[in-house]
PDB file of C-alpha atoms in Angstrom:
ATOM      1  CA  UNK T   1       8.350 -12.491 -31.152  1.00  0.00           C
ATOM      2  CA  UNK T   2       7.472 -10.109 -33.958  1.00  0.00           C
ATOM      3  CA  UNK T   3       4.878  -8.066 -32.016  1.00  0.00           C
ATOM      4  CA  UNK T   4       7.400  -7.440 -29.245  1.00  0.00           C
ATOM      5  CA  UNK T   5      10.100  -6.373 -31.723  1.00  0.00           C
ATOM      6  CA  UNK T   6       7.699  -3.997 -33.468  1.00  0.00           C
ATOM      7  CA  UNK T   7       6.597  -2.457 -30.162  1.00  0.00           C
ATOM      8  CA  UNK T   8      10.207  -2.059 -29.012  1.00  0.00           C
ATOM      9  CA  UNK T   9      11.040  -0.301 -32.272  1.00  0.00           C
ATOM     10  CA  UNK T  10       8.032   2.016 -31.904  1.00  0.00           C
ATOM     11  CA  UNK T  11       9.050   2.739 -28.308  1.00  0.00           C
ATOM     12  CA  UNK T  12      12.554   3.662 -29.493  1.00  0.00           C
ATOM     13  CA  UNK T  13      11.134   5.968 -32.170  1.00  0.00           C
ATOM     14  CA  UNK T  14       8.818   7.733 -29.730  1.00  0.00           C
ATOM     15  CA  UNK T  15       9.923   7.263 -26.099  1.00  0.00           C
ATOM     16  CA  UNK T  16       6.863   9.136 -24.805  1.00  0.00           C
ATOM     17  CA  UNK T  17       4.237   7.045 -26.585  1.00  0.00           C
ATOM     18  CA  UNK T  18       2.407   5.719 -23.556  1.00  0.00           C
ATOM     19  CA  UNK T  19       0.107   3.455 -25.598  1.00  0.00           C
ATOM     20  CA  UNK T  20       3.067   1.617 -27.087  1.00  0.00           C
ATOM     21  CA  UNK T  21       4.782   1.335 -23.710  1.00  0.00           C
ATOM     22  CA  UNK T  22       1.586   0.069 -22.108  1.00  0.00           C
ATOM     23  CA  UNK T  23       1.199  -2.624 -24.776  1.00  0.00           C
ATOM     24  CA  UNK T  24       4.884  -3.567 -24.486  1.00  0.00           C
ATOM     25  CA  UNK T  25       4.510  -3.765 -20.695  1.00  0.00           C
ATOM     26  CA  UNK T  26       1.679  -6.260 -21.174  1.00  0.00           C
ATOM     27  CA  UNK T  27       3.790  -8.298 -23.627  1.00  0.00           C
ATOM     28  CA  UNK T  28       6.681  -8.429 -21.138  1.00  0.00           C
ATOM     29  CA  UNK T  29       4.324  -9.545 -18.382  1.00  0.00           C
ATOM     30  CA  UNK T  30       2.831 -12.316 -20.533  1.00  0.00           C
ATOM     31  CA  UNK T  31       6.322 -13.510 -21.472  1.00  0.00           C
ATOM     32  CA  UNK T  32       7.452 -13.302 -17.844  1.00  0.00           C
ATOM     33  CA  UNK T  33      10.211 -10.823 -18.716  1.00  0.00           C
ATOM     34  CA  UNK T  34      10.145  -9.421 -15.227  1.00  0.00           C
ATOM     35  CA  UNK T  35      13.073  -7.004 -15.341  1.00  0.00           C
ATOM     36  CA  UNK T  36      11.901  -5.487 -18.618  1.00  0.00           C
ATOM     37  CA  UNK T  37       8.338  -5.185 -17.289  1.00  0.00           C
ATOM     38  CA  UNK T  38       9.662  -3.582 -14.077  1.00  0.00           C
ATOM     39  CA  UNK T  39      11.688  -1.001 -16.017  1.00  0.00           C
ATOM     40  CA  UNK T  40       8.689  -0.194 -18.197  1.00  0.00           C
ATOM     41  CA  UNK T  41       6.323  -0.044 -15.212  1.00  0.00           C
ATOM     42  CA  UNK T  42       8.519   2.669 -13.690  1.00  0.00           C
ATOM     43  CA  UNK T  43       8.325   4.633 -16.948  1.00  0.00           C
ATOM     44  CA  UNK T  44       4.562   4.162 -17.124  1.00  0.00           C
ATOM     45  CA  UNK T  45       4.030   5.634 -13.641  1.00  0.00           C
ATOM     46  CA  UNK T  46       5.615   8.804 -15.013  1.00  0.00           C
ATOM     47  CA  UNK T  47       3.842   8.775 -18.389  1.00  0.00           C
ATOM     48  CA  UNK T  48       0.447   7.528 -17.155  1.00  0.00           C
ATOM     49  CA  UNK T  49       0.056   8.445 -13.482  1.00  0.00           C
ATOM     50  CA  UNK T  50      -3.368   6.742 -13.309  1.00  0.00           C
ATOM     51  CA  UNK T  51      -2.232   3.415 -14.804  1.00  0.00           C
ATOM     52  CA  UNK T  52      -2.661   1.302 -11.680  1.00  0.00           C
ATOM     53  CA  UNK T  53      -1.264  -1.993 -13.052  1.00  0.00           C
ATOM     54  CA  UNK T  54       2.188  -0.382 -13.236  1.00  0.00           C
ATOM     55  CA  UNK T  55       2.134   0.512  -9.527  1.00  0.00           C
ATOM     56  CA  UNK T  56       0.860  -2.945  -8.624  1.00  0.00           C
ATOM     57  CA  UNK T  57       3.595  -4.573 -10.704  1.00  0.00           C
ATOM     58  CA  UNK T  58       6.330  -2.500  -9.042  1.00  0.00           C
ATOM     59  CA  UNK T  59       4.911  -3.284  -5.602  1.00  0.00           C
ATOM     60  CA  UNK T  60       4.774  -7.020  -6.327  1.00  0.00           C
ATOM     61  CA  UNK T  61       8.233  -7.052  -7.907  1.00  0.00           C
ATOM     62  CA  UNK T  62       9.903  -5.279  -4.981  1.00  0.00           C
ATOM     63  CA  UNK T  63       7.961  -7.432  -2.508  1.00  0.00           C
ATOM     64  CA  UNK T  64       8.997 -10.679  -4.218  1.00  0.00           C
ATOM     65  CA  UNK T  65      12.624  -9.534  -4.301  1.00  0.00           C
ATOM     66  CA  UNK T  66      12.467  -8.588  -0.609  1.00  0.00           C
ATOM     67  CA  UNK T  67      13.481  -4.995  -1.401  1.00  0.00           C
ATOM     68  CA  UNK T  68      11.358  -3.458   1.334  1.00  0.00           C
ATOM     69  CA  UNK T  69      13.378  -0.279   1.811  1.00  0.00           C
ATOM     70  CA  UNK T  70      13.238   0.332  -1.946  1.00  0.00           C
ATOM     71  CA  UNK T  71       9.485  -0.276  -1.801  1.00  0.00           C
ATOM     72  CA  UNK T  72       9.095   2.203   1.063  1.00  0.00           C
ATOM     73  CA  UNK T  73      11.164   4.793  -0.840  1.00  0.00           C
ATOM     74  CA  UNK T  74       9.191   4.261  -4.052  1.00  0.00           C
ATOM     75  CA  UNK T  75       5.868   4.536  -2.229  1.00  0.00           C
ATOM     76  CA  UNK T  76       7.065   7.746  -0.546  1.00  0.00           C
ATOM     77  CA  UNK T  77       7.761   9.267  -3.976  1.00  0.00           C
ATOM     78  CA  UNK T  78       4.300   8.266  -5.165  1.00  0.00           C
ATOM     79  CA  UNK T  79       2.696   9.708  -2.015  1.00  0.00           C
ATOM     80  CA  UNK T  80       4.481  13.019  -2.586  1.00  0.00           C
ATOM     81  CA  UNK T  81       3.144  13.133  -6.141  1.00  0.00           C
ATOM     82  CA  UNK T  82      -0.376  11.937  -5.268  1.00  0.00           C
ATOM     83  CA  UNK T  83      -0.998  12.315  -1.511  1.00  0.00           C
ATOM     84  CA  UNK T  84      -4.639  11.209  -1.551  1.00  0.00           C
ATOM     85  CA  UNK T  85      -4.023   7.782  -3.095  1.00  0.00           C
ATOM     86  CA  UNK T  86      -4.522   5.420  -0.186  1.00  0.00           C
ATOM     87  CA  UNK T  87      -2.996   2.420  -1.950  1.00  0.00           C
ATOM     88  CA  UNK T  88       0.432   4.104  -1.944  1.00  0.00           C
ATOM     89  CA  UNK T  89       0.272   4.586   1.817  1.00  0.00           C
ATOM     90  CA  UNK T  90      -0.776   0.950   2.196  1.00  0.00           C
ATOM     91  CA  UNK T  91       2.212  -0.100   0.078  1.00  0.00           C
ATOM     92  CA  UNK T  92       4.541   1.908   2.299  1.00  0.00           C
ATOM     93  CA  UNK T  93       2.927   0.598   5.479  1.00  0.00           C
ATOM     94  CA  UNK T  94       3.420  -2.942   4.194  1.00  0.00           C
ATOM     95  CA  UNK T  95       7.101  -2.248   3.451  1.00  0.00           C
ATOM     96  CA  UNK T  96       7.563  -0.778   6.931  1.00  0.00           C
ATOM     97  CA  UNK T  97       5.797  -3.760   8.490  1.00  0.00           C
ATOM     98  CA  UNK T  98       8.151  -6.138   6.655  1.00  0.00           C
ATOM     99  CA  UNK T  99      11.036  -4.162   8.189  1.00  0.00           C
ATOM    100  CA  UNK T 100       9.359  -4.301  11.622  1.00  0.00           C
ATOM    101  CA  UNK T 101       9.098  -0.498  11.782  1.00  0.00           C
ATOM    102  CA  UNK T 102       5.765  -0.431  13.605  1.00  0.00           C
ATOM    103  CA  UNK T 103       5.983   3.272  14.450  1.00  0.00           C
ATOM    104  CA  UNK T 104       6.126   4.068  10.723  1.00  0.00           C
ATOM    105  CA  UNK T 105       3.326   1.611   9.917  1.00  0.00           C
ATOM    106  CA  UNK T 106       1.242   3.387  12.542  1.00  0.00           C
ATOM    107  CA  UNK T 107       2.014   6.799  10.997  1.00  0.00           C
ATOM    108  CA  UNK T 108       0.912   5.534   7.590  1.00  0.00           C
ATOM    109  CA  UNK T 109      -2.351   4.144   8.950  1.00  0.00           C
ATOM    110  CA  UNK T 110      -3.052   7.339  10.884  1.00  0.00           C
ATOM    111  CA  UNK T 111      -2.693   9.214   7.576  1.00  0.00           C
ATOM    112  CA  UNK T 112      -4.932   6.682   5.801  1.00  0.00           C
ATOM    113  CA  UNK T 113      -7.509   7.068   8.577  1.00  0.00           C
ATOM    114  CA  UNK T 114      -7.528  10.846   8.035  1.00  0.00           C
ATOM    115  CA  UNK T 115      -8.279  10.246   4.361  1.00  0.00           C
ATOM    116  CA  UNK T 116     -11.048   7.716   5.079  1.00  0.00           C
ATOM    117  CA  UNK T 117     -12.304   8.403   8.619  1.00  0.00           C
ATOM    118  CA  UNK T 118     -15.420   6.224   8.307  1.00  0.00           C
ATOM    119  CA  UNK T 119     -13.815   3.122   6.788  1.00  0.00           C
ATOM    120  CA  UNK T 120     -14.241   0.363   9.363  1.00  0.00           C
ATOM    121  CA  UNK T 121     -11.574  -1.933   7.896  1.00  0.00           C
ATOM    122  CA  UNK T 122      -9.014   0.875   8.190  1.00  0.00           C
ATOM    123  CA  UNK T 123     -10.159   1.627  11.730  1.00  0.00           C
ATOM    124  CA  UNK T 124      -9.745  -2.035  12.694  1.00  0.00           C
ATOM    125  CA  UNK T 125      -6.181  -2.090  11.348  1.00  0.00           C
ATOM    126  CA  UNK T 126      -5.381   1.168  13.120  1.00  0.00           C
ATOM    127  CA  UNK T 127      -6.812  -0.096  16.430  1.00  0.00           C
ATOM    128  CA  UNK T 128      -4.758  -3.308  16.159  1.00  0.00           C
ATOM    129  CA  UNK T 129      -1.645  -1.259  15.435  1.00  0.00           C
ATOM    130  CA  UNK T 130      -2.290   0.909  18.490  1.00  0.00           C
ATOM    131  CA  UNK T 131      -2.675  -2.277  20.488  1.00  0.00           C
ATOM    132  CA  UNK T 132       0.556  -3.640  19.051  1.00  0.00           C
ATOM    133  CA  UNK T 133       2.555  -0.627  20.180  1.00  0.00           C
ATOM    134  CA  UNK T 134       0.871  -0.502  23.586  1.00  0.00           C
ATOM    135  CA  UNK T 135      -1.403   2.504  22.964  1.00  0.00           C
ATOM    136  CA  UNK T 136      -4.397   0.798  24.549  1.00  0.00           C
ATOM    137  CA  UNK T 137      -6.451   3.930  25.200  1.00  0.00           C
ATOM    138  CA  UNK T 138      -6.044   5.044  21.581  1.00  0.00           C
ATOM    139  CA  UNK T 139      -7.150   1.579  20.421  1.00  0.00           C
ATOM    140  CA  UNK T 140     -10.238   1.766  22.655  1.00  0.00           C
ATOM    141  CA  UNK T 141     -11.145   5.161  21.149  1.00  0.00           C
ATOM    142  CA  UNK T 142     -10.974   3.683  17.644  1.00  0.00           C
ATOM    143  CA  UNK T 143     -13.129   0.710  18.686  1.00  0.00           C
ATOM    144  CA  UNK T 144     -15.616   3.203  20.173  1.00  0.00           C
ATOM    145  CA  UNK T 145     -15.730   5.005  16.826  1.00  0.00           C
ATOM    146  CA  UNK T 146     -16.426   1.751  15.026  1.00  0.00           C
ATOM    147  CA  UNK T 147     -19.235   0.962  17.460  1.00  0.00           C
ATOM    148  CA  UNK T 148     -20.792   4.396  16.882  1.00  0.00           C
ATOM    149  CA  UNK T 149     -20.929   3.675  13.158  1.00  0.00           C
ATOM    150  CA  UNK T 150     -21.872   0.020  13.512  1.00  0.00           C
ATOM    151  CA  UNK T 151     -23.208  -0.710  17.041  1.00  0.00           C
ATOM    152  CA  UNK T 152     -23.355  -4.486  16.498  1.00  0.00           C
ATOM    153  CA  UNK T 153     -19.806  -4.885  15.207  1.00  0.00           C
ATOM    154  CA  UNK T 154     -18.821  -7.984  17.156  1.00  0.00           C
ATOM    155  CA  UNK T 155     -15.058  -7.835  16.590  1.00  0.00           C
ATOM    156  CA  UNK T 156     -14.862  -4.206  17.753  1.00  0.00           C
ATOM    157  CA  UNK T 157     -17.121  -4.863  20.748  1.00  0.00           C
ATOM    158  CA  UNK T 158     -15.076  -7.862  21.873  1.00  0.00           C
ATOM    159  CA  UNK T 159     -11.757  -6.071  21.397  1.00  0.00           C
ATOM    160  CA  UNK T 160     -13.024  -3.014  23.242  1.00  0.00           C
ATOM    161  CA  UNK T 161     -14.211  -5.128  26.165  1.00  0.00           C
ATOM    162  CA  UNK T 162     -10.955  -7.107  26.288  1.00  0.00           C
ATOM    163  CA  UNK T 163      -8.829  -3.939  26.239  1.00  0.00           C
ATOM    164  CA  UNK T 164     -10.987  -2.202  28.842  1.00  0.00           C
ATOM    165  CA  UNK T 165     -10.532  -5.184  31.156  1.00  0.00           C
ATOM    166  CA  UNK T 166      -6.768  -5.166  30.535  1.00  0.00           C
ATOM    167  CA  UNK T 167      -6.664  -1.469  31.344  1.00  0.00           C
ATOM    168  CA  UNK T 168      -8.610  -1.998  34.586  1.00  0.00           C
ATOM    169  CA  UNK T 169      -6.299  -4.839  35.649  1.00  0.00           C
ATOM    170  CA  UNK T 170      -3.250  -2.713  34.887  1.00  0.00           C
ATOM    171  CA  UNK T 171      -4.621   0.196  36.945  1.00  0.00           C
ATOM    172  CA  UNK T 172      -5.374  -2.123  39.912  1.00  0.00           C
ATOM    173  CA  UNK T 173      -1.793  -3.381  39.941  1.00  0.00           C
ATOM    174  CA  UNK T 174      -0.303   0.118  40.015  1.00  0.00           C
TER     175      UNK T 174
END
């Protein structure tokens, strides 16, 4: 395709021309040239740190390939460069979850929670993670926080009640 050839030539002439690389990235995606798009996406994260489609492409590529450790490593680099971008922590948490590293998933969600302490969807995920690793009292505290923000939140109320009953039963059997 002539447009692709022209863009590749322009990219060779000026390797730091982010506009050309962005356009070429889109061409590769349309043509389903996955490896070329992946390579370019990595370059674009360096040249255009706010170009979100590049991060999403890399995430999806590594996920589809099953390269979860690579995904976790890549997300860690992005977090170091831009620590307040929640999406990067979510990417890493996902990679850790796929590797069944729940302690690391929990660490990521605790960090996300610190960045967005009033986000109910994040609190729900964090509470479920605490539950999953057996930190029932921590989960109850998160559900209490949700109920302070939104007193009629049915899912949080039911989970809190269920966990409180489990805790009582466990204490009776001690």
